[in-house]
Amino acid sequence: MSDTAAPRALTGAQVGIPPRHIDFRFSRDSQRHFFYDNNPLASLMFVVFSGIFPPGERFFMESVRHFRDQITDPVLKAQVSGFMGQEALHGREHERLNELFRERGLDVDLPARYVRFGLRQLERFSPRLQLACTTMMEHFTAHLAEQWLTDKALAASSDPEMLKLWYWHALEELEHKSVAYDVFELIGGTQRERKQAGWLVGIFVMLPVVASWLRLLIKEGQLFNLAENRRGLRALFGRGALISQVLRHMPKFWRRKFHPQQQQTQALEEAWRARLFGPAGELSDVYRNPGKAVG
Ligand SMILES: [Fe+2]
Ligand SMILES: [Fe+2]
């Protein structure tokens, strides 16, 4: 390369957001239908999440891409490309998992359809509001990720390969948790827009999510499995439970001085990077581009 060549742009990996290519190989053992706590209601929530991630993450990427040209800071530029790469790969691997769900007879396309419809409605709003919605969903996802990485019932999942996918995704959600928000700040995003996003996400994302979860429960013939449903609801929404712990942090998003870095997860990220991608990491064997990532 000549001396006059333009300096190379930073990569996502160089700023701590490496898009990691993973090939998950899911077991075809159909015994593992309700992998979370052996509970239909709670397991179906994970099916819903996996179903909505591909369209949801595409929406996130598009809402950030819209403002990409306005970014001049080389670090934020690199963080955005790391964010795009990570989200694209999450979508790809969740599609692979969704294929497994389909093979098991789980209608994972139902939540995807519901949420795609909701996201299409969101796309009628201004790009700024769409980005505000993304920052809210990224806040939710980052807290969900923190819970996934520390949740005991998930750790006892009956499906070890699926578990690795949830962990990989969760770690990367924490690594890029500030990126969309930093772009939102750059374009002068306001607290008012964040409040509006709360309504929009509630109506166009949360409602379809809950409706599709309920319909999946009906389709699986589990709606009147009352004892199990009570147990599942307690496992998710009980005191200190998985989703309760996430919802507890949602009001922070509307604070005047909110920033995603207020959620301190560095030590957790370090520990999981070592566990998954360290020398004898659980995902080292299926990690196809380790050279490009930071440790
Ligand atoms: Fe993601
Ligand atoms: Fe994300």
PDB file of C-alpha atoms and ligand atoms in Angstrom:
ATOM      1  CA  MET A   1       0.000   0.000   0.000  1.00  0.00           C
ATOM      2  CA  SER A   2       1.313   3.479  -0.828  1.00  0.00           C
ATOM      3  CA  ASP A   3       2.071   6.128   1.814  1.00  0.00           C
ATOM      4  CA  THR A   4      -0.709   8.331   0.451  1.00  0.00           C
ATOM      5  CA  ALA A   5      -3.419   5.739   1.061  1.00  0.00           C
ATOM      6  CA  ALA A   6      -6.218   6.924   3.341  1.00  0.00           C
ATOM      7  CA  PRO A   7      -5.981   5.546   6.882  1.00  0.00           C
ATOM      8  CA  ARG A   8      -8.078   2.460   7.325  1.00  0.00           C
ATOM      9  CA  ALA A   9     -11.352   2.938   9.167  1.00  0.00           C
ATOM     10  CA  LEU A  10     -11.568   1.331  12.578  1.00  0.00           C
ATOM     11  CA  THR A  11     -13.475  -1.926  12.764  1.00  0.00           C
ATOM     12  CA  GLY A  12     -16.149  -2.938  15.223  1.00  0.00           C
ATOM     13  CA  ALA A  13     -13.718  -5.416  16.776  1.00  0.00           C
ATOM     14  CA  GLN A  14     -11.190  -2.640  17.425  1.00  0.00           C
ATOM     15  CA  VAL A  15     -13.732  -0.756  19.517  1.00  0.00           C
ATOM     16  CA  GLY A  16     -14.916  -3.764  21.502  1.00  0.00           C
ATOM     17  CA  ILE A  17     -17.903  -4.747  19.344  1.00  0.00           C
ATOM     18  CA  PRO A  18     -16.708  -7.701  17.259  1.00  0.00           C
ATOM     19  CA  PRO A  19     -19.280  -9.377  15.023  1.00  0.00           C
ATOM     20  CA  ARG A  20     -18.509 -13.042  15.731  1.00  0.00           C
ATOM     21  CA  HIS A  21     -19.398 -15.609  13.124  1.00  0.00           C
ATOM     22  CA  ILE A  22     -20.725 -18.630  14.933  1.00  0.00           C
ATOM     23  CA  ASP A  23     -22.101 -21.827  13.430  1.00  0.00           C
ATOM     24  CA  PHE A  24     -24.507 -23.267  15.914  1.00  0.00           C
ATOM     25  CA  ARG A  25     -25.327 -26.919  15.468  1.00  0.00           C
ATOM     26  CA  PHE A  26     -28.569 -27.640  17.200  1.00  0.00           C
ATOM     27  CA  SER A  27     -29.461 -31.090  18.384  1.00  0.00           C
ATOM     28  CA  ARG A  28     -32.438 -32.597  16.573  1.00  0.00           C
ATOM     29  CA  ASP A  29     -33.601 -34.332  19.749  1.00  0.00           C
ATOM     30  CA  SER A  30     -37.321 -33.660  19.798  1.00  0.00           C
ATOM     31  CA  GLN A  31     -37.542 -34.566  23.482  1.00  0.00           C
ATOM     32  CA  ARG A  32     -36.345 -31.114  24.329  1.00  0.00           C
ATOM     33  CA  HIS A  33     -39.538 -29.294  23.507  1.00  0.00           C
ATOM     34  CA  PHE A  34     -39.918 -27.181  26.642  1.00  0.00           C
ATOM     35  CA  PHE A  35     -36.316 -26.411  27.363  1.00  0.00           C
ATOM     36  CA  TYR A  36     -36.770 -23.677  29.979  1.00  0.00           C
ATOM     37  CA  ASP A  37     -37.544 -25.120  33.410  1.00  0.00           C
ATOM     38  CA  ASN A  38     -39.503 -27.850  31.604  1.00  0.00           C
ATOM     39  CA  ASN A  39     -42.313 -25.310  31.504  1.00  0.00           C
ATOM     40  CA  PRO A  40     -44.451 -24.634  28.380  1.00  0.00           C
ATOM     41  CA  LEU A  41     -45.395 -21.031  29.113  1.00  0.00           C
ATOM     42  CA  ALA A  42     -41.863 -19.892  29.941  1.00  0.00           C
ATOM     43  CA  SER A  43     -40.263 -21.872  27.094  1.00  0.00           C
ATOM     44  CA  LEU A  44     -42.731 -20.389  24.619  1.00  0.00           C
ATOM     45  CA  MET A  45     -41.635 -16.930  25.685  1.00  0.00           C
ATOM     46  CA  PHE A  46     -38.149 -17.813  24.446  1.00  0.00           C
ATOM     47  CA  VAL A  47     -39.687 -19.132  21.214  1.00  0.00           C
ATOM     48  CA  VAL A  48     -41.452 -15.779  20.813  1.00  0.00           C
ATOM     49  CA  PHE A  49     -38.187 -13.921  21.395  1.00  0.00           C
ATOM     50  CA  SER A  50     -36.344 -16.041  18.879  1.00  0.00           C
ATOM     51  CA  GLY A  51     -39.136 -15.529  16.354  1.00  0.00           C
ATOM     52  CA  ILE A  52     -39.167 -11.764  16.670  1.00  0.00           C
ATOM     53  CA  PHE A  53     -35.413 -11.194  16.770  1.00  0.00           C
ATOM     54  CA  PRO A  54     -34.762 -11.396  13.002  1.00  0.00           C
ATOM     55  CA  PRO A  55     -37.398  -8.792  11.993  1.00  0.00           C
ATOM     56  CA  GLY A  56     -36.762  -6.747  15.148  1.00  0.00           C
ATOM     57  CA  GLU A  57     -33.021  -6.582  14.635  1.00  0.00           C
ATOM     58  CA  ARG A  58     -33.516  -5.604  10.983  1.00  0.00           C
ATOM     59  CA  PHE A  59     -35.654  -2.716  12.215  1.00  0.00           C
ATOM     60  CA  PHE A  60     -32.915  -1.697  14.693  1.00  0.00           C
ATOM     61  CA  MET A  61     -30.281  -1.736  11.963  1.00  0.00           C
ATOM     62  CA  GLU A  62     -32.416   0.271   9.541  1.00  0.00           C
ATOM     63  CA  SER A  63     -33.253   2.895  12.130  1.00  0.00           C
ATOM     64  CA  VAL A  64     -29.551   3.436  12.865  1.00  0.00           C
ATOM     65  CA  ARG A  65     -28.512   3.195   9.201  1.00  0.00           C
ATOM     66  CA  HIS A  66     -30.769   6.134   8.442  1.00  0.00           C
ATOM     67  CA  PHE A  67     -28.440   8.472  10.356  1.00  0.00           C
ATOM     68  CA  ARG A  68     -25.162   6.802   9.527  1.00  0.00           C
ATOM     69  CA  ASP A  69     -24.055   9.586   7.181  1.00  0.00           C
ATOM     70  CA  GLN A  70     -24.238  12.124   9.993  1.00  0.00           C
ATOM     71  CA  ILE A  71     -21.610  10.315  12.052  1.00  0.00           C
ATOM     72  CA  THR A  72     -18.150  11.805  11.747  1.00  0.00           C
ATOM     73  CA  ASP A  73     -16.491  10.438  14.891  1.00  0.00           C
ATOM     74  CA  PRO A  74     -14.377   7.443  13.766  1.00  0.00           C
ATOM     75  CA  VAL A  75     -14.983   5.554  17.032  1.00  0.00           C
ATOM     76  CA  LEU A  76     -18.768   5.875  16.834  1.00  0.00           C
ATOM     77  CA  LYS A  77     -18.593   4.942  13.153  1.00  0.00           C
ATOM     78  CA  ALA A  78     -16.748   1.757  14.068  1.00  0.00           C
ATOM     79  CA  GLN A  79     -19.164   1.047  16.915  1.00  0.00           C
ATOM     80  CA  VAL A  80     -22.044   1.372  14.469  1.00  0.00           C
ATOM     81  CA  SER A  81     -20.456  -1.072  12.043  1.00  0.00           C
ATOM     82  CA  GLY A  82     -19.830  -3.487  14.946  1.00  0.00           C
ATOM     83  CA  PHE A  83     -23.461  -3.078  16.020  1.00  0.00           C
ATOM     84  CA  MET A  84     -24.718  -3.721  12.468  1.00  0.00           C
ATOM     85  CA  GLY A  85     -22.538  -6.793  12.120  1.00  0.00           C
ATOM     86  CA  GLN A  86     -23.544  -8.253  15.476  1.00  0.00           C
ATOM     87  CA  GLU A  87     -27.273  -7.692  14.901  1.00  0.00           C
ATOM     88  CA  ALA A  88     -27.125  -9.155  11.390  1.00  0.00           C
ATOM     89  CA  LEU A  89     -25.449 -12.305  12.728  1.00  0.00           C
ATOM     90  CA  HIS A  90     -27.932 -12.595  15.584  1.00  0.00           C
ATOM     91  CA  GLY A  91     -30.744 -12.550  13.046  1.00  0.00           C
ATOM     92  CA  ARG A  92     -29.016 -15.226  10.956  1.00  0.00           C
ATOM     93  CA  GLU A  93     -28.410 -17.614  13.847  1.00  0.00           C
ATOM     94  CA  HIS A  94     -31.900 -17.100  15.291  1.00  0.00           C
ATOM     95  CA  GLU A  95     -33.262 -18.041  11.861  1.00  0.00           C
ATOM     96  CA  ARG A  96     -31.304 -21.259  12.210  1.00  0.00           C
ATOM     97  CA  LEU A  97     -32.805 -21.854  15.653  1.00  0.00           C
ATOM     98  CA  ASN A  98     -36.248 -20.984  14.326  1.00  0.00           C
ATOM     99  CA  GLU A  99     -35.819 -23.710  11.736  1.00  0.00           C
ATOM    100  CA  LEU A 100     -35.330 -26.161  14.595  1.00  0.00           C
ATOM    101  CA  PHE A 101     -38.466 -24.873  16.314  1.00  0.00           C
ATOM    102  CA  ARG A 102     -40.408 -25.402  13.071  1.00  0.00           C
ATOM    103  CA  GLU A 103     -39.104 -28.976  12.862  1.00  0.00           C
ATOM    104  CA  ARG A 104     -40.404 -29.502  16.390  1.00  0.00           C
ATOM    105  CA  GLY A 105     -43.825 -28.254  15.309  1.00  0.00           C
ATOM    106  CA  LEU A 106     -43.601 -24.923  17.131  1.00  0.00           C
ATOM    107  CA  ASP A 107     -45.150 -22.077  15.124  1.00  0.00           C
ATOM    108  CA  VAL A 108     -42.284 -19.643  15.526  1.00  0.00           C
ATOM    109  CA  ASP A 109     -43.476 -17.720  12.452  1.00  0.00           C
ATOM    110  CA  LEU A 110     -46.579 -16.571  14.277  1.00  0.00           C
ATOM    111  CA  PRO A 111     -44.802 -14.097  16.616  1.00  0.00           C
ATOM    112  CA  ALA A 112     -42.621 -12.977  13.695  1.00  0.00           C
ATOM    113  CA  ARG A 113     -45.753 -12.179  11.651  1.00  0.00           C
ATOM    114  CA  TYR A 114     -47.377 -10.277  14.500  1.00  0.00           C
ATOM    115  CA  VAL A 115     -44.282  -8.221  15.210  1.00  0.00           C
ATOM    116  CA  ARG A 116     -43.544  -7.557  11.529  1.00  0.00           C
ATOM    117  CA  PHE A 117     -47.039  -6.065  11.277  1.00  0.00           C
ATOM    118  CA  GLY A 118     -46.345  -3.847  14.311  1.00  0.00           C
ATOM    119  CA  LEU A 119     -42.956  -2.766  12.980  1.00  0.00           C
ATOM    120  CA  ARG A 120     -44.515  -1.822   9.648  1.00  0.00           C
ATOM    121  CA  GLN A 121     -46.784   0.558  11.582  1.00  0.00           C
ATOM    122  CA  LEU A 122     -43.750   2.006  13.374  1.00  0.00           C
ATOM    123  CA  GLU A 123     -42.134   2.668  10.001  1.00  0.00           C
ATOM    124  CA  ARG A 124     -44.877   5.245   9.314  1.00  0.00           C
ATOM    125  CA  PHE A 125     -43.382   7.457  12.027  1.00  0.00           C
ATOM    126  CA  SER A 126     -40.366   9.740  11.575  1.00  0.00           C
ATOM    127  CA  PRO A 127     -36.891   8.177  11.387  1.00  0.00           C
ATOM    128  CA  ARG A 128     -36.044  10.001  14.631  1.00  0.00           C
ATOM    129  CA  LEU A 129     -38.929   8.328  16.451  1.00  0.00           C
ATOM    130  CA  GLN A 130     -38.027   4.979  14.937  1.00  0.00           C
ATOM    131  CA  LEU A 131     -34.523   5.409  16.330  1.00  0.00           C
ATOM    132  CA  ALA A 132     -35.985   6.400  19.714  1.00  0.00           C
ATOM    133  CA  CYS A 133     -37.986   3.152  19.636  1.00  0.00           C
ATOM    134  CA  THR A 134     -34.824   1.221  18.850  1.00  0.00           C
ATOM    135  CA  THR A 135     -33.005   2.780  21.810  1.00  0.00           C
ATOM    136  CA  MET A 136     -35.856   1.733  24.082  1.00  0.00           C
ATOM    137  CA  MET A 137     -35.859  -1.820  22.770  1.00  0.00           C
ATOM    138  CA  GLU A 138     -32.079  -1.961  23.093  1.00  0.00           C
ATOM    139  CA  HIS A 139     -32.440  -0.863  26.728  1.00  0.00           C
ATOM    140  CA  PHE A 140     -34.927  -3.680  27.284  1.00  0.00           C
ATOM    141  CA  THR A 141     -32.711  -6.157  25.460  1.00  0.00           C
ATOM    142  CA  ALA A 142     -29.610  -5.149  27.415  1.00  0.00           C
ATOM    143  CA  HIS A 143     -31.371  -5.798  30.721  1.00  0.00           C
ATOM    144  CA  LEU A 144     -32.820  -9.026  29.367  1.00  0.00           C
ATOM    145  CA  ALA A 145     -29.304 -10.018  28.344  1.00  0.00           C
ATOM    146  CA  GLU A 146     -27.966  -9.332  31.840  1.00  0.00           C
ATOM    147  CA  GLN A 147     -30.682 -11.551  33.273  1.00  0.00           C
ATOM    148  CA  TRP A 148     -30.051 -14.323  30.772  1.00  0.00           C
ATOM    149  CA  LEU A 149     -26.397 -14.416  31.703  1.00  0.00           C
ATOM    150  CA  THR A 150     -27.214 -14.787  35.381  1.00  0.00           C
ATOM    151  CA  ASP A 151     -30.477 -16.777  35.312  1.00  0.00           C
ATOM    152  CA  LYS A 152     -30.319 -20.149  37.079  1.00  0.00           C
ATOM    153  CA  ALA A 153     -33.296 -21.746  35.320  1.00  0.00           C
ATOM    154  CA  LEU A 154     -31.847 -20.856  31.939  1.00  0.00           C
ATOM    155  CA  ALA A 155     -28.468 -22.264  32.957  1.00  0.00           C
ATOM    156  CA  ALA A 156     -30.251 -25.548  33.699  1.00  0.00           C
ATOM    157  CA  SER A 157     -31.819 -25.561  30.222  1.00  0.00           C
ATOM    158  CA  SER A 158     -32.354 -28.969  28.698  1.00  0.00           C
ATOM    159  CA  ASP A 159     -30.858 -27.805  25.408  1.00  0.00           C
ATOM    160  CA  PRO A 160     -27.152 -27.003  25.789  1.00  0.00           C
ATOM    161  CA  GLU A 161     -26.539 -25.774  22.229  1.00  0.00           C
ATOM    162  CA  MET A 162     -29.503 -23.435  22.384  1.00  0.00           C
ATOM    163  CA  LEU A 163     -28.186 -22.175  25.690  1.00  0.00           C
ATOM    164  CA  LYS A 164     -24.918 -21.180  24.017  1.00  0.00           C
ATOM    165  CA  LEU A 165     -26.844 -19.157  21.459  1.00  0.00           C
ATOM    166  CA  TRP A 166     -28.716 -17.268  24.145  1.00  0.00           C
ATOM    167  CA  TYR A 167     -25.403 -16.558  25.946  1.00  0.00           C
ATOM    168  CA  TRP A 168     -23.583 -15.426  22.794  1.00  0.00           C
ATOM    169  CA  HIS A 169     -26.455 -13.132  21.869  1.00  0.00           C
ATOM    170  CA  ALA A 170     -26.736 -11.779  25.408  1.00  0.00           C
ATOM    171  CA  LEU A 171     -23.022 -10.987  25.650  1.00  0.00           C
ATOM    172  CA  GLU A 172     -23.069  -9.073  22.368  1.00  0.00           C
ATOM    173  CA  GLU A 173     -26.206  -7.167  23.365  1.00  0.00           C
ATOM    174  CA  LEU A 174     -24.250  -5.892  26.356  1.00  0.00           C
ATOM    175  CA  GLU A 175     -21.211  -5.073  24.233  1.00  0.00           C
ATOM    176  CA  HIS A 176     -23.218  -2.846  21.881  1.00  0.00           C
ATOM    177  CA  LYS A 177     -25.866  -1.600  24.304  1.00  0.00           C
ATOM    178  CA  SER A 178     -24.943   2.099  23.927  1.00  0.00           C
ATOM    179  CA  VAL A 179     -24.488   2.358  20.177  1.00  0.00           C
ATOM    180  CA  ALA A 180     -28.025   3.180  19.026  1.00  0.00           C
ATOM    181  CA  TYR A 181     -28.387   5.590  21.937  1.00  0.00           C
ATOM    182  CA  ASP A 182     -25.146   7.398  21.100  1.00  0.00           C
ATOM    183  CA  VAL A 183     -26.450   7.924  17.555  1.00  0.00           C
ATOM    184  CA  PHE A 184     -29.756   9.144  19.018  1.00  0.00           C
ATOM    185  CA  GLU A 185     -27.841  11.656  21.178  1.00  0.00           C
ATOM    186  CA  LEU A 186     -25.779  12.749  18.205  1.00  0.00           C
ATOM    187  CA  ILE A 187     -28.900  13.726  16.279  1.00  0.00           C
ATOM    188  CA  GLY A 188     -30.218  15.626  19.320  1.00  0.00           C
ATOM    189  CA  GLY A 189     -32.762  13.018  20.435  1.00  0.00           C
ATOM    190  CA  THR A 190     -34.929  14.302  23.276  1.00  0.00           C
ATOM    191  CA  GLN A 191     -36.501  12.972  26.457  1.00  0.00           C
ATOM    192  CA  ARG A 192     -39.887  13.760  24.884  1.00  0.00           C
ATOM    193  CA  GLU A 193     -39.096  11.482  21.959  1.00  0.00           C
ATOM    194  CA  ARG A 194     -38.068   8.754  24.395  1.00  0.00           C
ATOM    195  CA  LYS A 195     -41.441   9.091  26.116  1.00  0.00           C
ATOM    196  CA  GLN A 196     -43.253   8.881  22.796  1.00  0.00           C
ATOM    197  CA  ALA A 197     -41.213   5.794  21.990  1.00  0.00           C
ATOM    198  CA  GLY A 198     -42.552   4.211  25.168  1.00  0.00           C
ATOM    199  CA  TRP A 199     -46.114   4.424  23.858  1.00  0.00           C
ATOM    200  CA  LEU A 200     -45.193   3.332  20.367  1.00  0.00           C
ATOM    201  CA  VAL A 201     -43.213   0.286  21.482  1.00  0.00           C
ATOM    202  CA  GLY A 202     -45.948  -0.608  23.975  1.00  0.00           C
ATOM    203  CA  ILE A 203     -48.653  -0.542  21.312  1.00  0.00           C
ATOM    204  CA  PHE A 204     -46.837  -1.807  18.235  1.00  0.00           C
ATOM    205  CA  VAL A 205     -44.353  -4.259  19.737  1.00  0.00           C
ATOM    206  CA  MET A 206     -45.337  -5.335  23.245  1.00  0.00           C
ATOM    207  CA  LEU A 207     -48.998  -5.960  22.388  1.00  0.00           C
ATOM    208  CA  PRO A 208     -48.170  -8.166  19.368  1.00  0.00           C
ATOM    209  CA  VAL A 209     -45.582  -9.987  21.493  1.00  0.00           C
ATOM    210  CA  VAL A 210     -48.053 -10.793  24.259  1.00  0.00           C
ATOM    211  CA  ALA A 211     -50.836 -11.661  21.788  1.00  0.00           C
ATOM    212  CA  SER A 212     -48.598 -14.046  19.850  1.00  0.00           C
ATOM    213  CA  TRP A 213     -47.337 -15.649  23.066  1.00  0.00           C
ATOM    214  CA  LEU A 214     -50.924 -16.299  24.105  1.00  0.00           C
ATOM    215  CA  ARG A 215     -51.794 -17.726  20.697  1.00  0.00           C
ATOM    216  CA  LEU A 216     -48.771 -20.013  20.792  1.00  0.00           C
ATOM    217  CA  LEU A 217     -49.887 -21.242  24.192  1.00  0.00           C
ATOM    218  CA  ILE A 218     -53.322 -21.999  22.746  1.00  0.00           C
ATOM    219  CA  LYS A 219     -51.836 -23.702  19.666  1.00  0.00           C
ATOM    220  CA  GLU A 220     -49.712 -25.896  21.894  1.00  0.00           C
ATOM    221  CA  GLY A 221     -52.832 -26.873  23.835  1.00  0.00           C
ATOM    222  CA  GLN A 222     -51.326 -25.466  27.024  1.00  0.00           C
ATOM    223  CA  LEU A 223     -53.695 -22.605  27.834  1.00  0.00           C
ATOM    224  CA  PHE A 224     -55.598 -24.570  30.473  1.00  0.00           C
ATOM    225  CA  ASN A 225     -52.555 -26.250  31.919  1.00  0.00           C
ATOM    226  CA  LEU A 226     -53.190 -23.974  34.868  1.00  0.00           C
ATOM    227  CA  ALA A 227     -50.752 -25.368  37.392  1.00  0.00           C
ATOM    228  CA  GLU A 228     -47.869 -25.203  34.904  1.00  0.00           C
ATOM    229  CA  ASN A 229     -48.913 -21.767  33.683  1.00  0.00           C
ATOM    230  CA  ARG A 230     -48.980 -20.478  37.240  1.00  0.00           C
ATOM    231  CA  ARG A 231     -45.536 -21.920  37.778  1.00  0.00           C
ATOM    232  CA  GLY A 232     -44.296 -20.376  34.507  1.00  0.00           C
ATOM    233  CA  LEU A 233     -45.726 -16.967  35.355  1.00  0.00           C
ATOM    234  CA  ARG A 234     -44.025 -17.109  38.746  1.00  0.00           C
ATOM    235  CA  ALA A 235     -40.741 -18.104  37.090  1.00  0.00           C
ATOM    236  CA  LEU A 236     -40.927 -15.065  34.804  1.00  0.00           C
ATOM    237  CA  PHE A 237     -42.855 -12.417  36.709  1.00  0.00           C
ATOM    238  CA  GLY A 238     -42.518 -13.439  40.348  1.00  0.00           C
ATOM    239  CA  ARG A 239     -40.465 -11.480  42.860  1.00  0.00           C
ATOM    240  CA  GLY A 240     -36.886 -11.260  41.591  1.00  0.00           C
ATOM    241  CA  ALA A 241     -37.787 -13.378  38.541  1.00  0.00           C
ATOM    242  CA  LEU A 242     -36.369 -13.051  35.040  1.00  0.00           C
ATOM    243  CA  ILE A 243     -38.773 -10.583  33.427  1.00  0.00           C
ATOM    244  CA  SER A 244     -39.582  -8.734  36.659  1.00  0.00           C
ATOM    245  CA  GLN A 245     -35.904  -7.925  36.947  1.00  0.00           C
ATOM    246  CA  VAL A 246     -35.921  -6.473  33.426  1.00  0.00           C
ATOM    247  CA  LEU A 247     -39.125  -4.459  33.864  1.00  0.00           C
ATOM    248  CA  ARG A 248     -37.762  -2.994  37.092  1.00  0.00           C
ATOM    249  CA  HIS A 249     -35.123  -1.167  35.038  1.00  0.00           C
ATOM    250  CA  MET A 250     -37.401   0.139  32.300  1.00  0.00           C
ATOM    251  CA  PRO A 251     -38.391   3.456  33.989  1.00  0.00           C
ATOM    252  CA  LYS A 252     -34.718   4.509  33.904  1.00  0.00           C
ATOM    253  CA  PHE A 253     -35.071   4.898  30.143  1.00  0.00           C
ATOM    254  CA  TRP A 254     -37.307   7.945  30.589  1.00  0.00           C
ATOM    255  CA  ARG A 255     -35.046   9.740  33.071  1.00  0.00           C
ATOM    256  CA  ARG A 256     -33.728  13.061  31.875  1.00  0.00           C
ATOM    257  CA  LYS A 257     -30.108  12.002  32.212  1.00  0.00           C
ATOM    258  CA  PHE A 258     -30.404   8.471  30.941  1.00  0.00           C
ATOM    259  CA  HIS A 259     -27.507   6.683  29.276  1.00  0.00           C
ATOM    260  CA  PRO A 260     -27.159   2.931  28.616  1.00  0.00           C
ATOM    261  CA  GLN A 261     -23.695   2.919  30.239  1.00  0.00           C
ATOM    262  CA  GLN A 262     -25.393   3.484  33.600  1.00  0.00           C
ATOM    263  CA  GLN A 263     -26.083  -0.241  33.418  1.00  0.00           C
ATOM    264  CA  GLN A 264     -22.685  -1.456  34.548  1.00  0.00           C
ATOM    265  CA  THR A 265     -21.959  -4.795  32.978  1.00  0.00           C
ATOM    266  CA  GLN A 266     -18.241  -4.666  32.231  1.00  0.00           C
ATOM    267  CA  ALA A 267     -17.243  -7.346  34.735  1.00  0.00           C
ATOM    268  CA  LEU A 268     -20.069  -9.593  33.563  1.00  0.00           C
ATOM    269  CA  GLU A 269     -19.022  -9.112  29.937  1.00  0.00           C
ATOM    270  CA  GLU A 270     -15.368  -9.879  30.759  1.00  0.00           C
ATOM    271  CA  ALA A 271     -16.341 -13.078  32.541  1.00  0.00           C
ATOM    272  CA  TRP A 272     -18.556 -14.244  29.683  1.00  0.00           C
ATOM    273  CA  ARG A 273     -16.047 -13.342  26.977  1.00  0.00           C
ATOM    274  CA  ALA A 274     -13.535 -15.556  28.782  1.00  0.00           C
ATOM    275  CA  ARG A 275     -16.061 -18.335  29.309  1.00  0.00           C
ATOM    276  CA  LEU A 276     -17.309 -18.382  25.722  1.00  0.00           C
ATOM    277  CA  PHE A 277     -14.320 -17.239  23.677  1.00  0.00           C
ATOM    278  CA  GLY A 278     -11.301 -17.679  25.949  1.00  0.00           C
ATOM    279  CA  PRO A 279      -8.607 -20.307  25.208  1.00  0.00           C
ATOM    280  CA  ALA A 280     -10.849 -23.206  26.240  1.00  0.00           C
ATOM    281  CA  GLY A 281     -14.064 -21.277  25.690  1.00  0.00           C
ATOM    282  CA  GLU A 282     -17.363 -23.053  25.148  1.00  0.00           C
ATOM    283  CA  LEU A 283     -17.742 -21.471  21.727  1.00  0.00           C
ATOM    284  CA  SER A 284     -14.099 -21.386  20.645  1.00  0.00           C
ATOM    285  CA  ASP A 285     -14.597 -24.426  18.397  1.00  0.00           C
ATOM    286  CA  VAL A 286     -17.454 -22.868  16.426  1.00  0.00           C
ATOM    287  CA  TYR A 287     -16.134 -19.313  16.352  1.00  0.00           C
ATOM    288  CA  ARG A 288     -15.023 -18.734  12.781  1.00  0.00           C
ATOM    289  CA  ASN A 289     -13.327 -15.314  12.910  1.00  0.00           C
ATOM    290  CA  PRO A 290     -11.575 -15.055  16.288  1.00  0.00           C
ATOM    291  CA  GLY A 291      -8.610 -13.216  14.773  1.00  0.00           C
ATOM    292  CA  LYS A 292     -10.772 -10.198  14.090  1.00  0.00           C
ATOM    293  CA  ALA A 293     -12.078  -9.826  17.612  1.00  0.00           C
ATOM    294  CA  VAL A 294     -10.733  -8.233  20.725  1.00  0.00           C
ATOM    295  CA  GLY A 295     -10.502 -10.399  23.822  1.00  0.00           C
TER     296      GLY A 295
HETATM  297 FE    FE B   1     -29.232  -8.818  18.869  1.00  0.00          FE
HETATM  298 FE    FE B   2     -28.999  -5.149  20.076  1.00  0.00          FE
END
